[in-house]
mmCIF file of C-alpha atoms and ligand atoms in Angstrom:
data_model
loop_
_atom_site.group_PDB
_atom_site.id
_atom_site.type_symbol
_atom_site.label_atom_id
_atom_site.label_comp_id
_atom_site.label_asym_id
_atom_site.label_seq_id
_atom_site.Cartn_x
_atom_site.Cartn_y
_atom_site.Cartn_z
ATOM 1 C CA MET A 12 120.353 151.131 131.652
ATOM 2 C CA THR A 13 122.464 147.989 131.496
ATOM 3 C CA LEU A 14 124.094 147.278 128.134
ATOM 4 C CA GLN A 15 123.576 143.556 127.516
ATOM 5 C CA ILE A 16 126.407 142.032 125.465
ATOM 6 C CA ALA A 17 126.324 138.466 124.166
ATOM 7 C CA ASN A 18 129.841 137.086 123.906
ATOM 8 C CA LEU A 19 130.475 134.472 121.210
ATOM 9 C CA ALA A 20 134.186 133.943 121.718
ATOM 10 C CA GLY A 21 134.343 131.041 119.259
ATOM 11 C CA ASP A 22 137.398 129.019 118.313
ATOM 12 C CA GLY A 23 141.168 129.259 118.193
ATOM 13 C CA ILE A 24 142.445 132.727 119.049
ATOM 14 C CA GLY A 25 138.817 133.995 119.327
ATOM 15 C CA PRO A 26 138.557 133.505 123.118
ATOM 16 C CA GLU A 27 142.113 134.802 123.653
ATOM 17 C CA VAL A 28 141.433 138.109 121.916
ATOM 18 C CA VAL A 29 137.860 138.756 123.099
ATOM 19 C CA ASP A 30 138.916 138.175 126.707
ATOM 20 C CA GLN A 31 141.276 141.118 126.289
ATOM 21 C CA SER A 32 138.500 143.222 124.779
ATOM 22 C CA PHE A 33 136.342 142.592 127.860
ATOM 23 C CA ALA A 34 139.279 143.260 130.206
ATOM 24 C CA VAL A 35 139.635 146.642 128.488
ATOM 25 C CA LEU A 36 135.896 147.265 128.799
ATOM 26 C CA ASP A 37 136.114 146.452 132.528
ATOM 27 C CA ALA A 38 138.884 149.013 132.861
ATOM 28 C CA VAL A 39 136.890 151.817 131.236
ATOM 29 C CA ALA A 40 133.254 151.148 132.228
ATOM 30 C CA PRO A 41 133.298 152.505 135.834
ATOM 31 C CA ALA A 42 135.076 155.714 134.776
ATOM 32 C CA VAL A 43 132.285 156.661 132.339
ATOM 33 C CA GLY A 44 129.422 155.257 134.415
ATOM 34 C CA LEU A 45 128.675 152.443 131.979
ATOM 35 C CA ASP A 46 126.745 149.509 133.332
ATOM 36 C CA TYR A 47 127.117 146.403 131.223
ATOM 37 C CA ALA A 48 126.554 142.650 131.478
ATOM 38 C CA ARG A 49 128.343 139.919 129.530
ATOM 39 C CA THR A 50 126.763 136.554 128.758
ATOM 40 C CA ASP A 51 128.971 133.843 127.232
ATOM 41 C CA PHE A 52 127.651 131.531 124.527
ATOM 42 C CA PRO A 53 129.517 128.436 123.328
ATOM 43 C CA PHE A 54 128.679 128.491 119.590
ATOM 44 C CA SER A 55 131.823 127.422 117.735
ATOM 45 C CA ALA A 56 133.388 124.620 115.713
ATOM 46 C CA ALA A 57 134.538 122.967 118.946
ATOM 47 C CA HIS A 58 130.987 123.073 120.342
ATOM 48 C CA PHE A 59 129.628 121.609 117.097
ATOM 49 C CA LEU A 60 132.124 118.745 117.204
ATOM 50 C CA ASP A 61 131.163 118.056 120.847
ATOM 51 C CA THR A 62 127.401 118.353 120.537
ATOM 52 C CA GLY A 63 126.410 118.329 116.841
ATOM 53 C CA HIS A 64 124.767 121.696 117.534
ATOM 54 C CA VAL A 65 125.600 124.749 115.372
ATOM 55 C CA LEU A 66 123.155 127.640 115.929
ATOM 56 C CA THR A 67 119.414 126.985 115.969
ATOM 57 C CA ASP A 68 116.471 129.319 115.444
ATOM 58 C CA GLU A 69 115.905 129.166 119.227
ATOM 59 C CA ASP A 70 119.485 130.361 119.767
ATOM 60 C CA ILE A 71 118.807 133.226 117.367
ATOM 61 C CA ALA A 72 115.675 134.112 119.337
ATOM 62 C CA THR A 73 117.717 134.171 122.565
ATOM 63 C CA LEU A 74 120.436 136.349 121.009
ATOM 64 C CA ARG A 75 117.802 138.827 119.798
ATOM 65 C CA GLY A 76 117.323 139.821 123.407
ATOM 66 C CA TYR A 77 120.812 141.357 123.582
ATOM 67 C CA ASP A 78 121.876 144.898 122.739
ATOM 68 C CA ALA A 79 124.989 143.716 120.901
ATOM 69 C CA ILE A 80 127.015 140.644 120.060
ATOM 70 C CA MET A 81 130.790 140.392 120.375
ATOM 71 C CA LEU A 82 132.269 137.602 118.261
ATOM 72 C CA GLY A 83 135.853 136.361 118.386
ATOM 73 C CA ALA A 84 136.169 134.050 115.404
ATOM 74 C CA VAL A 85 134.694 130.710 114.416
ATOM 75 C CA GLY A 86 136.352 127.952 112.404
ATOM 76 C CA GLY A 87 138.217 124.751 113.155
ATOM 77 C CA GLN A 88 141.308 123.077 111.800
ATOM 78 C CA PRO A 89 141.705 123.426 108.035
ATOM 79 C CA ASN A 90 140.823 120.237 106.151
ATOM 80 C CA ASP A 91 138.818 118.722 109.030
ATOM 81 C CA PRO A 92 136.325 116.655 106.967
ATOM 82 C CA ARG A 93 133.677 117.041 109.673
ATOM 83 C CA LEU A 94 133.644 120.813 109.027
ATOM 84 C CA ALA A 95 133.686 120.668 105.213
ATOM 85 C CA GLY A 96 131.492 122.980 103.135
ATOM 86 C CA GLY A 97 131.617 125.890 105.574
ATOM 87 C CA VAL A 98 129.201 124.289 108.056
ATOM 88 C CA ILE A 99 130.497 126.541 110.853
ATOM 89 C CA GLU A 100 131.045 129.760 108.901
ATOM 90 C CA LYS A 101 127.632 129.490 107.238
ATOM 91 C CA GLY A 102 125.875 127.979 110.241
ATOM 92 C CA ILE A 103 127.046 130.567 112.760
ATOM 93 C CA LEU A 104 128.561 133.697 111.260
ATOM 94 C CA LEU A 105 126.480 134.055 108.102
ATOM 95 C CA LYS A 106 123.309 132.876 109.843
ATOM 96 C CA LEU A 107 123.735 135.635 112.415
ATOM 97 C CA ARG A 108 124.429 138.288 109.762
ATOM 98 C CA PHE A 109 121.399 137.241 107.698
ATOM 99 C CA ASP A 110 118.904 136.450 110.466
ATOM 100 C CA MET A 111 119.711 139.630 112.420
ATOM 101 C CA ASP A 112 119.564 141.647 109.178
ATOM 102 C CA GLN A 113 123.030 143.075 109.777
ATOM 103 C CA TYR A 114 123.084 144.490 106.287
ATOM 104 C CA ILE A 115 126.169 146.673 106.677
ATOM 105 C CA ASN A 116 129.662 145.366 107.324
ATOM 106 C CA LEU A 117 131.643 148.417 108.351
ATOM 107 C CA ARG A 118 135.387 147.896 108.001
ATOM 108 C CA PRO A 119 137.718 150.836 108.621
ATOM 109 C CA VAL A 120 141.110 150.774 106.889
ATOM 110 C CA LYS A 121 143.261 153.161 108.895
ATOM 111 C CA LEU A 122 146.988 153.136 109.438
ATOM 112 C CA TYR A 123 147.427 153.890 113.144
ATOM 113 C CA PRO A 124 150.320 155.911 114.567
ATOM 114 C CA GLY A 125 153.558 153.955 114.633
ATOM 115 C CA ILE A 126 152.277 150.896 112.744
ATOM 116 C CA ASP A 127 154.391 149.834 109.764
ATOM 117 C CA THR A 128 152.643 149.447 106.429
ATOM 118 C CA PRO A 129 154.125 147.302 103.653
ATOM 119 C CA LEU A 130 153.389 150.225 101.291
ATOM 120 C CA LYS A 131 156.499 152.264 100.597
ATOM 121 C CA ASP A 132 156.247 155.991 101.391
ATOM 122 C CA LYS A 133 152.649 155.765 102.619
ATOM 123 C CA THR A 134 151.636 157.175 105.999
ATOM 124 C CA SER A 135 148.515 157.541 108.127
ATOM 125 C CA LYS A 136 147.634 160.498 105.908
ATOM 126 C CA GLU A 137 147.287 158.302 102.819
ATOM 127 C CA ILE A 138 145.797 155.173 104.409
ATOM 128 C CA ASP A 139 142.587 156.280 106.072
ATOM 129 C CA PHE A 140 139.295 155.140 104.584
ATOM 130 C CA VAL A 141 136.291 153.044 105.433
ATOM 131 C CA CYS A 142 134.732 150.168 103.520
ATOM 132 C CA VAL A 143 130.976 149.780 103.619
ATOM 133 C CA ARG A 144 130.521 146.150 102.621
ATOM 134 C CA GLU A 145 127.006 144.932 101.795
ATOM 135 C CA ASN A 146 126.447 142.014 104.178
ATOM 136 C CA THR A 147 123.260 140.064 103.386
ATOM 137 C CA GLU A 148 123.238 139.416 99.621
ATOM 138 C CA ASP A 149 125.481 138.678 96.651
ATOM 139 C CA LEU A 150 127.294 135.340 96.414
ATOM 140 C CA TYR A 151 126.665 134.795 100.138
ATOM 141 C CA CYS A 152 123.009 133.777 99.736
ATOM 142 C CA GLY A 153 123.924 130.119 99.294
ATOM 143 C CA LEU A 154 121.863 129.791 96.118
ATOM 144 C CA GLY A 155 122.897 127.385 93.408
ATOM 145 C CA GLY A 156 123.602 123.728 93.062
ATOM 146 C CA ILE A 157 125.515 120.996 91.324
ATOM 147 C CA MET A 158 123.947 119.177 88.404
ATOM 148 C CA ARG A 159 125.097 115.815 87.038
ATOM 149 C CA LYS A 160 127.316 115.522 90.091
ATOM 150 C CA GLY A 161 130.184 113.080 89.776
ATOM 151 C CA THR A 162 129.901 112.836 85.991
ATOM 152 C CA PRO A 163 132.270 114.350 83.441
ATOM 153 C CA HIS A 164 129.434 116.776 82.674
ATOM 154 C CA GLU A 165 129.158 118.113 86.211
ATOM 155 C CA VAL A 166 127.909 121.730 86.353
ATOM 156 C CA ALA A 167 128.127 123.887 89.470
ATOM 157 C CA ASN A 168 126.150 127.122 89.759
ATOM 158 C CA GLN A 169 126.598 129.761 92.454
ATOM 159 C CA THR A 170 124.150 132.615 92.198
ATOM 160 C CA MET A 171 124.913 136.290 92.822
ATOM 161 C CA VAL A 172 121.934 138.207 94.189
ATOM 162 C CA ALA A 173 121.450 141.987 94.150
ATOM 163 C CA THR A 174 118.021 143.293 95.155
ATOM 164 C CA ARG A 175 117.046 146.929 94.738
ATOM 165 C CA HIS A 176 116.046 147.058 98.414
ATOM 166 C CA GLY A 177 119.285 145.510 99.637
ATOM 167 C CA VAL A 178 121.534 147.561 97.382
ATOM 168 C CA GLU A 179 119.735 150.826 98.040
ATOM 169 C CA ARG A 180 119.852 150.621 101.822
ATOM 170 C CA CYS A 181 123.556 149.828 101.678
ATOM 171 C CA VAL A 182 124.316 152.636 99.221
ATOM 172 C CA ARG A 183 122.318 155.102 101.356
ATOM 173 C CA TYR A 184 124.253 154.071 104.433
ATOM 174 C CA ALA A 185 127.493 154.659 102.533
ATOM 175 C CA PHE A 186 126.413 158.151 101.446
ATOM 176 C CA GLU A 187 125.456 158.960 105.039
ATOM 177 C CA THR A 188 128.873 157.704 106.146
ATOM 178 C CA ALA A 189 130.590 159.948 103.605
ATOM 179 C CA LYS A 190 128.454 162.876 104.776
ATOM 180 C CA ALA A 191 129.344 162.269 108.423
ATOM 181 C CA ARG A 192 133.016 161.997 107.528
ATOM 182 C CA LYS A 193 132.827 165.233 105.567
ATOM 183 C CA ALA A 194 131.410 166.940 108.645
ATOM 184 C CA ALA A 195 134.396 165.545 110.560
ATOM 185 C CA GLY A 196 136.893 167.081 108.115
ATOM 186 C CA TYR A 197 137.354 164.288 105.563
ATOM 187 C CA ARG A 198 136.834 164.779 101.821
ATOM 188 C CA GLY A 199 133.283 163.467 101.573
ATOM 189 C CA HIS A 200 134.024 161.178 98.642
ATOM 190 C CA LEU A 201 132.350 157.843 97.909
ATOM 191 C CA THR A 202 133.646 155.196 95.481
ATOM 192 C CA LEU A 203 131.482 152.352 94.225
ATOM 193 C CA VAL A 204 133.534 149.197 93.659
ATOM 194 C CA HIS A 205 132.080 146.490 91.419
ATOM 195 C CA LYS A 206 132.854 144.673 88.186
ATOM 196 C CA THR A 207 130.154 146.091 85.938
ATOM 197 C CA ASN A 208 132.124 145.291 82.789
ATOM 198 C CA VAL A 209 131.531 141.568 83.376
ATOM 199 C CA LEU A 210 128.767 141.247 85.989
ATOM 200 C CA ASN A 211 126.287 143.094 83.834
ATOM 201 C CA PHE A 212 123.087 142.220 85.724
ATOM 202 C CA ALA A 213 124.099 142.752 89.344
ATOM 203 C CA GLY A 214 126.419 145.531 88.220
ATOM 204 C CA GLU A 215 123.627 147.398 86.496
ATOM 205 C CA THR A 216 121.411 147.320 89.578
ATOM 206 C CA TRP A 217 124.277 148.574 91.740
ATOM 207 C CA LEU A 218 125.354 151.341 89.358
ATOM 208 C CA ARG A 219 121.867 152.623 88.611
ATOM 209 C CA THR A 220 120.945 152.638 92.297
ATOM 210 C CA PHE A 221 124.228 154.353 93.178
ATOM 211 C CA ASN A 222 123.696 157.092 90.593
ATOM 212 C CA GLU A 223 120.080 157.668 91.639
ATOM 213 C CA VAL A 224 120.905 157.934 95.341
ATOM 214 C CA ALA A 225 123.881 160.191 94.494
ATOM 215 C CA GLU A 226 121.480 162.842 93.201
ATOM 216 C CA GLN A 227 120.202 163.237 96.759
ATOM 217 C CA TYR A 228 123.736 163.887 98.049
ATOM 218 C CA PRO A 229 125.092 166.679 95.827
ATOM 219 C CA GLU A 230 127.706 167.546 98.478
ATOM 220 C CA ILE A 231 129.328 164.088 98.158
ATOM 221 C CA GLU A 232 131.776 163.526 95.317
ATOM 222 C CA THR A 233 131.454 160.103 93.732
ATOM 223 C CA GLY A 234 133.611 157.729 91.731
ATOM 224 C CA TYR A 235 133.582 154.196 90.369
ATOM 225 C CA HIS A 236 136.339 151.571 90.228
ATOM 226 C CA HIS A 237 136.277 148.014 88.960
ATOM 227 C CA VAL A 238 137.357 145.711 91.774
ATOM 228 C CA ASP A 239 140.599 144.646 90.092
ATOM 229 C CA ALA A 240 141.617 148.277 89.659
ATOM 230 C CA CYS A 241 140.569 148.910 93.268
ATOM 231 C CA CYS A 242 143.124 146.324 94.436
ATOM 232 C CA MET A 243 145.780 148.122 92.440
ATOM 233 C CA PHE A 244 144.774 151.542 93.849
ATOM 234 C CA MET A 245 144.662 150.216 97.423
ATOM 235 C CA VAL A 246 148.319 149.296 97.068
ATOM 236 C CA ALA A 247 149.608 152.039 94.739
ATOM 237 C CA LYS A 248 147.466 155.044 95.726
ATOM 238 C CA PRO A 249 145.271 154.312 98.762
ATOM 239 C CA GLU A 250 144.735 158.049 99.285
ATOM 240 C CA VAL A 251 142.148 158.024 96.473
ATOM 241 C CA TYR A 252 139.700 156.427 98.930
ATOM 242 C CA ASP A 253 137.600 158.083 101.600
ATOM 243 C CA VAL A 254 134.525 155.820 101.699
ATOM 244 C CA VAL A 255 134.142 152.690 99.543
ATOM 245 C CA VAL A 256 130.842 150.903 99.009
ATOM 246 C CA VAL A 257 131.161 147.353 97.777
ATOM 247 C CA PRO A 258 129.117 144.154 97.389
ATOM 248 C CA ASN A 259 129.633 141.315 99.832
ATOM 249 C CA MET A 260 132.145 139.046 98.054
ATOM 250 C CA PHE A 261 134.407 141.774 96.692
ATOM 251 C CA GLY A 262 134.150 143.474 100.079
ATOM 252 C CA ASP A 263 135.412 140.338 101.789
ATOM 253 C CA ILE A 264 138.457 140.256 99.547
ATOM 254 C CA ILE A 265 139.393 143.925 99.523
ATOM 255 C CA THR A 266 139.082 144.232 103.318
ATOM 256 C CA ASP A 267 141.745 141.565 103.911
ATOM 257 C CA LEU A 268 143.908 143.643 101.571
ATOM 258 C CA GLY A 269 142.871 146.679 103.615
ATOM 259 C CA ALA A 270 143.963 144.933 106.821
ATOM 260 C CA ALA A 271 147.314 144.116 105.241
ATOM 261 C CA ILE A 272 148.062 147.704 104.163
ATOM 262 C CA ALA A 273 147.073 148.967 107.606
ATOM 263 C CA GLY A 274 149.683 146.710 109.189
ATOM 264 C CA GLY A 275 148.163 143.253 109.520
ATOM 265 C CA MET A 276 145.201 141.096 110.518
ATOM 266 C CA GLY A 277 145.816 141.956 114.150
ATOM 267 C CA ILE A 278 144.591 145.514 113.637
ATOM 268 C CA ALA A 279 141.442 145.229 111.503
ATOM 269 C CA SER A 280 138.128 145.715 113.285
ATOM 270 C CA SER A 281 134.595 145.422 111.960
ATOM 271 C CA GLY A 282 130.944 145.891 112.750
ATOM 272 C CA ASN A 283 128.086 143.901 111.260
ATOM 273 C CA LEU A 284 125.420 146.546 111.651
ATOM 274 C CA ASN A 285 121.675 146.484 111.727
ATOM 275 C CA PRO A 286 121.308 150.272 111.488
ATOM 276 C CA ASP A 287 117.515 150.017 111.824
ATOM 277 C CA GLY A 288 117.827 148.461 115.278
ATOM 278 C CA THR A 289 115.479 145.570 114.396
ATOM 279 C CA GLY A 290 118.077 143.158 115.750
ATOM 280 C CA PRO A 291 121.404 143.352 117.547
ATOM 281 C CA SER A 292 124.529 144.410 115.670
ATOM 282 C CA MET A 293 127.594 142.180 115.905
ATOM 283 C CA PHE A 294 131.234 143.192 116.203
ATOM 284 C CA GLU A 295 134.278 141.118 115.384
ATOM 285 C CA PRO A 296 137.879 141.340 114.299
ATOM 286 C CA VAL A 297 138.238 140.809 110.530
ATOM 287 C CA HIS A 298 140.636 137.924 111.154
ATOM 288 C CA GLY A 299 139.660 134.294 111.692
ATOM 289 C CA SER A 300 140.428 131.703 114.360
ATOM 290 C CA ALA A 301 144.092 131.444 113.237
ATOM 291 C CA PRO A 302 144.571 127.763 114.150
ATOM 292 C CA ASP A 303 148.273 128.173 113.333
ATOM 293 C CA ILE A 304 148.876 130.371 116.393
ATOM 294 C CA ALA A 305 145.993 129.393 118.696
ATOM 295 C CA GLY A 306 146.725 128.582 122.340
ATOM 296 C CA GLN A 307 150.111 130.331 122.378
ATOM 297 C CA ASN A 308 149.060 133.732 123.783
ATOM 298 C CA ILE A 309 150.710 135.465 120.800
ATOM 299 C CA ALA A 310 147.671 136.679 118.796
ATOM 300 C CA ASN A 311 147.354 140.442 118.612
ATOM 301 C CA PRO A 312 144.122 141.457 120.418
ATOM 302 C CA ILE A 313 144.094 145.036 119.056
ATOM 303 C CA ALA A 314 141.537 144.162 116.345
ATOM 304 C CA ALA A 315 139.196 142.691 118.959
ATOM 305 C CA ILE A 316 139.743 145.605 121.361
ATOM 306 C CA ASP A 317 139.096 148.116 118.592
ATOM 307 C CA SER A 318 135.970 146.145 117.610
ATOM 308 C CA MET A 319 134.786 146.548 121.213
ATOM 309 C CA GLY A 320 135.323 150.298 120.834
ATOM 310 C CA LEU A 321 133.272 150.245 117.647
ATOM 311 C CA LEU A 322 130.540 148.209 119.414
ATOM 312 C CA LEU A 323 130.263 150.788 122.181
ATOM 313 C CA ARG A 324 130.161 153.763 119.804
ATOM 314 C CA GLU A 325 127.715 152.239 117.299
ATOM 315 C CA VAL A 326 125.361 150.562 119.761
ATOM 316 C CA GLY A 327 125.617 153.515 122.118
ATOM 317 C CA ARG A 328 124.447 155.740 119.263
ATOM 318 C CA ILE A 329 121.637 153.404 118.166
ATOM 319 C CA LYS A 330 120.401 152.958 121.775
ATOM 320 C CA GLY A 331 121.064 156.508 122.957
ATOM 321 C CA ASN A 332 123.520 155.261 125.609
ATOM 322 C CA ASP A 333 125.981 158.156 126.012
ATOM 323 C CA ALA A 334 128.158 156.326 128.548
ATOM 324 C CA ALA A 335 128.726 153.567 125.981
ATOM 325 C CA VAL A 336 129.714 156.102 123.302
ATOM 326 C CA LYS A 337 132.144 157.704 125.755
ATOM 327 C CA ALA A 338 133.651 154.315 126.631
ATOM 328 C CA GLY A 339 134.044 153.532 122.917
ATOM 329 C CA ASP A 340 135.782 156.841 122.263
ATOM 330 C CA LYS A 341 138.177 156.216 125.147
ATOM 331 C CA ILE A 342 139.033 152.731 123.885
ATOM 332 C CA GLY A 343 139.602 154.021 120.343
ATOM 333 C CA ALA A 344 141.950 156.734 121.659
ATOM 334 C CA ALA A 345 143.793 154.294 123.950
ATOM 335 C CA VAL A 346 144.414 151.902 121.052
ATOM 336 C CA GLN A 347 146.031 154.706 119.060
ATOM 337 C CA THR A 348 148.150 155.629 122.071
ATOM 338 C CA VAL A 349 149.665 152.147 122.304
ATOM 339 C CA THR A 350 150.221 151.465 118.593
ATOM 340 C CA PRO A 351 153.574 153.358 118.522
ATOM 341 C CA ASN A 352 154.853 150.463 120.706
ATOM 342 C CA PHE A 353 154.727 148.396 117.505
ATOM 343 C CA ALA A 354 156.963 150.736 115.516
ATOM 344 C CA GLY A 355 159.564 148.744 113.601
ATOM 345 C CA LYS A 356 157.902 145.453 114.559
ATOM 346 C CA SER A 357 155.519 143.194 112.696
ATOM 347 C CA LEU A 358 152.075 143.904 114.118
ATOM 348 C CA ASP A 359 151.062 140.238 113.891
ATOM 349 C CA ARG A 360 154.335 138.777 115.177
ATOM 350 C CA SER A 361 155.399 141.613 117.459
ATOM 351 C CA GLY A 362 157.018 139.581 120.222
ATOM 352 C CA TYR A 363 154.445 140.922 122.714
ATOM 353 C CA SER A 364 151.989 138.433 124.160
ATOM 354 C CA THR A 365 148.214 138.768 123.787
ATOM 355 C CA THR A 366 147.858 139.596 127.475
ATOM 356 C CA GLU A 367 150.747 142.100 127.429
ATOM 357 C CA ILE A 368 149.106 144.019 124.601
ATOM 358 C CA GLY A 369 145.757 144.021 126.430
ATOM 359 C CA GLN A 370 147.526 145.338 129.522
ATOM 360 C CA MET A 371 149.174 148.136 127.495
ATOM 361 C CA VAL A 372 145.718 149.422 126.546
ATOM 362 C CA ILE A 373 144.430 149.045 130.103
ATOM 363 C CA ASP A 374 147.434 150.977 131.439
ATOM 364 C CA VAL A 375 146.594 153.898 129.159
ATOM 365 C CA LEU A 376 142.990 153.879 130.374
HETATM 366 P P1 NAD B 424 142.934 133.848 109.725
HETATM 367 O O1 NAD B 424 142.586 135.289 109.739
HETATM 368 O O2 NAD B 424 142.451 133.037 110.858
HETATM 369 O O3 NAD B 424 144.538 133.703 109.634
HETATM 370 C C1 NAD B 424 145.319 134.200 108.542
HETATM 371 C C2 NAD B 424 146.748 134.497 109.006
HETATM 372 O O4 NAD B 424 146.744 135.683 109.809
HETATM 373 C C3 NAD B 424 147.347 133.393 109.878
HETATM 374 O O5 NAD B 424 148.704 133.255 109.586
HETATM 375 C C4 NAD B 424 147.187 133.922 111.297
HETATM 376 O O6 NAD B 424 148.159 133.462 112.200
HETATM 377 C C5 NAD B 424 147.294 135.424 111.099
HETATM 378 N N1 NAD B 424 146.480 136.149 112.092
HETATM 379 C C6 NAD B 424 145.130 136.252 112.101
HETATM 380 N N2 NAD B 424 144.728 136.967 113.159
HETATM 381 C C7 NAD B 424 145.833 137.330 113.840
HETATM 382 C C8 NAD B 424 146.066 138.084 115.036
HETATM 383 N N3 NAD B 424 145.072 138.615 115.746
HETATM 384 N N4 NAD B 424 147.339 138.248 115.458
HETATM 385 C C9 NAD B 424 148.359 137.728 114.748
HETATM 386 N N5 NAD B 424 148.205 137.011 113.604
HETATM 387 C C10 NAD B 424 146.959 136.809 113.155
HETATM 388 O O7 NAD B 424 142.373 133.269 108.332
HETATM 389 P P2 NAD B 424 142.292 131.758 107.793
HETATM 390 O O8 NAD B 424 143.520 131.013 108.184
HETATM 391 O O9 NAD B 424 141.915 131.887 106.382
HETATM 392 O O10 NAD B 424 141.035 131.137 108.541
HETATM 393 C C11 NAD B 424 141.100 130.312 109.692
HETATM 394 C C12 NAD B 424 139.685 129.911 110.085
HETATM 395 O O11 NAD B 424 138.951 131.071 110.525
HETATM 396 C C13 NAD B 424 138.854 129.326 108.944
HETATM 397 O O12 NAD B 424 138.045 128.318 109.492
HETATM 398 C C14 NAD B 424 137.998 130.481 108.476
HETATM 399 O O13 NAD B 424 136.813 130.093 107.842
HETATM 400 C C15 NAD B 424 137.731 131.165 109.773
HETATM 401 N N6 NAD B 424 137.394 132.589 109.680
HETATM 402 C C16 NAD B 424 136.482 133.056 110.560
HETATM 403 C C17 NAD B 424 136.187 134.382 110.590
HETATM 404 C C18 NAD B 424 135.209 134.856 111.589
HETATM 405 O O14 NAD B 424 134.751 134.106 112.430
HETATM 406 N N7 NAD B 424 134.829 136.109 111.577
HETATM 407 C C19 NAD B 424 136.832 135.270 109.731
HETATM 408 C C20 NAD B 424 137.786 134.766 108.835
HETATM 409 C C21 NAD B 424 138.065 133.415 108.832
HETATM 410 C C1 IPM B 425 134.971 137.579 107.065
HETATM 411 C C2 IPM B 425 135.137 136.102 106.836
HETATM 412 C C3 IPM B 425 133.789 135.478 106.514
HETATM 413 C C4 IPM B 425 133.253 136.124 105.232
HETATM 414 C C5 IPM B 425 133.807 133.944 106.363
HETATM 415 C C6 IPM B 425 134.454 133.265 107.546
HETATM 416 C C7 IPM B 425 132.431 133.390 106.135
HETATM 417 O O1 IPM B 425 136.066 135.853 105.824
HETATM 418 O O2 IPM B 425 134.247 137.946 108.013
HETATM 419 O O3 IPM B 425 135.594 138.363 106.355
HETATM 420 O O4 IPM B 425 133.547 135.657 104.139
HETATM 421 O O5 IPM B 425 132.534 137.104 105.354
HETATM 422 MN MN1 MN B 426 137.058 137.646 105.134
#
């Protein structure tokens, strides 16, 4: 069975890093008997500026035919007035997450061997958890508006949405993740992160749902942190976390912090998952298009390569494609074999080129 991957390389460093992820896939696929096909799509800020075309419902219908989507990053130059208001981020990235019902954003925070963390005295033993970020609700729904615009009495509203259905499926996924980790030797602990002391409506729905679902998982220890305290713990005592479940907006913020404590944006991988298989899941590095370093062959492709590993493991599992799971495992292991090459260096400004780093992983495979 051929694994059909749609490649949305995007803007800036996106194409540079996803090319390396496919080069790595090419290196591992024959060895595990994985048959895959890559189809490139142009959706990006650059494509929008050329054609006026972002991502239509017909494009979504086409992409539904794929087993998985690999995405580099989308986003143009900062302050380009033609891209104001998040036309690209909302029109491509968020549209895909919402339309494909990718309701989980899985973001591991793991300090790999040899990588330097800015946290003093912390090692891979203390920095090893996974964030389960809700991915289709919250402040990301685009609800709200501006009243009396342009007057001294202007009022802007941005609405936070938490539905029982959306929260419950995310919380359940997080408990299942904690259970699977426990079986793999982790603690089996799940922390809910919110801000229930201020966000009393959304917070209540999250907390009540969390506590109700927890009763069905007596083997999982649970905890709760307000998001501000979570930021403090991530820096001061990251070992308190095993699995974190978090609404969309807070999850966006704490996972950049997670990337930073694990060594930098160049390492952080993610999966936008549709665990029900009613649409393709999408995999992408947590970082953006990095216009400041685009075109110089200096971006670190590890995050994209690791996201490819995650794609193969997750989609392989959902589709029952064992060769894909094997390929994903091999890529994950190869990444951790090369990370000691970054010891004593900044992960994001290591002095290695994008292509050199890709080649390091290929050499291991
Ligand atoms: P960014 O992640 O692109 O860059 C932040 C900093 O991290 C920059 O200094 C950059 O050079 C560095 N960096 C990022 N990835 C790196 C890598 N692989 N190797 C080395 N250094 C790396 O975030 P930003 O500057 O806030 O956003 C730039 C654009 O990307 C914006 O348009 C934003 O909306 C978009 N964006 C897109 C996605 C996505 O498509 N998934 C995610 C985040 C941001
Ligand atoms: C991310 C990004 C996106 C988000 C933006 C680009 C819409 O920051 O994937 O973390 O906020 O989810
Ligand atoms: Mn983000």
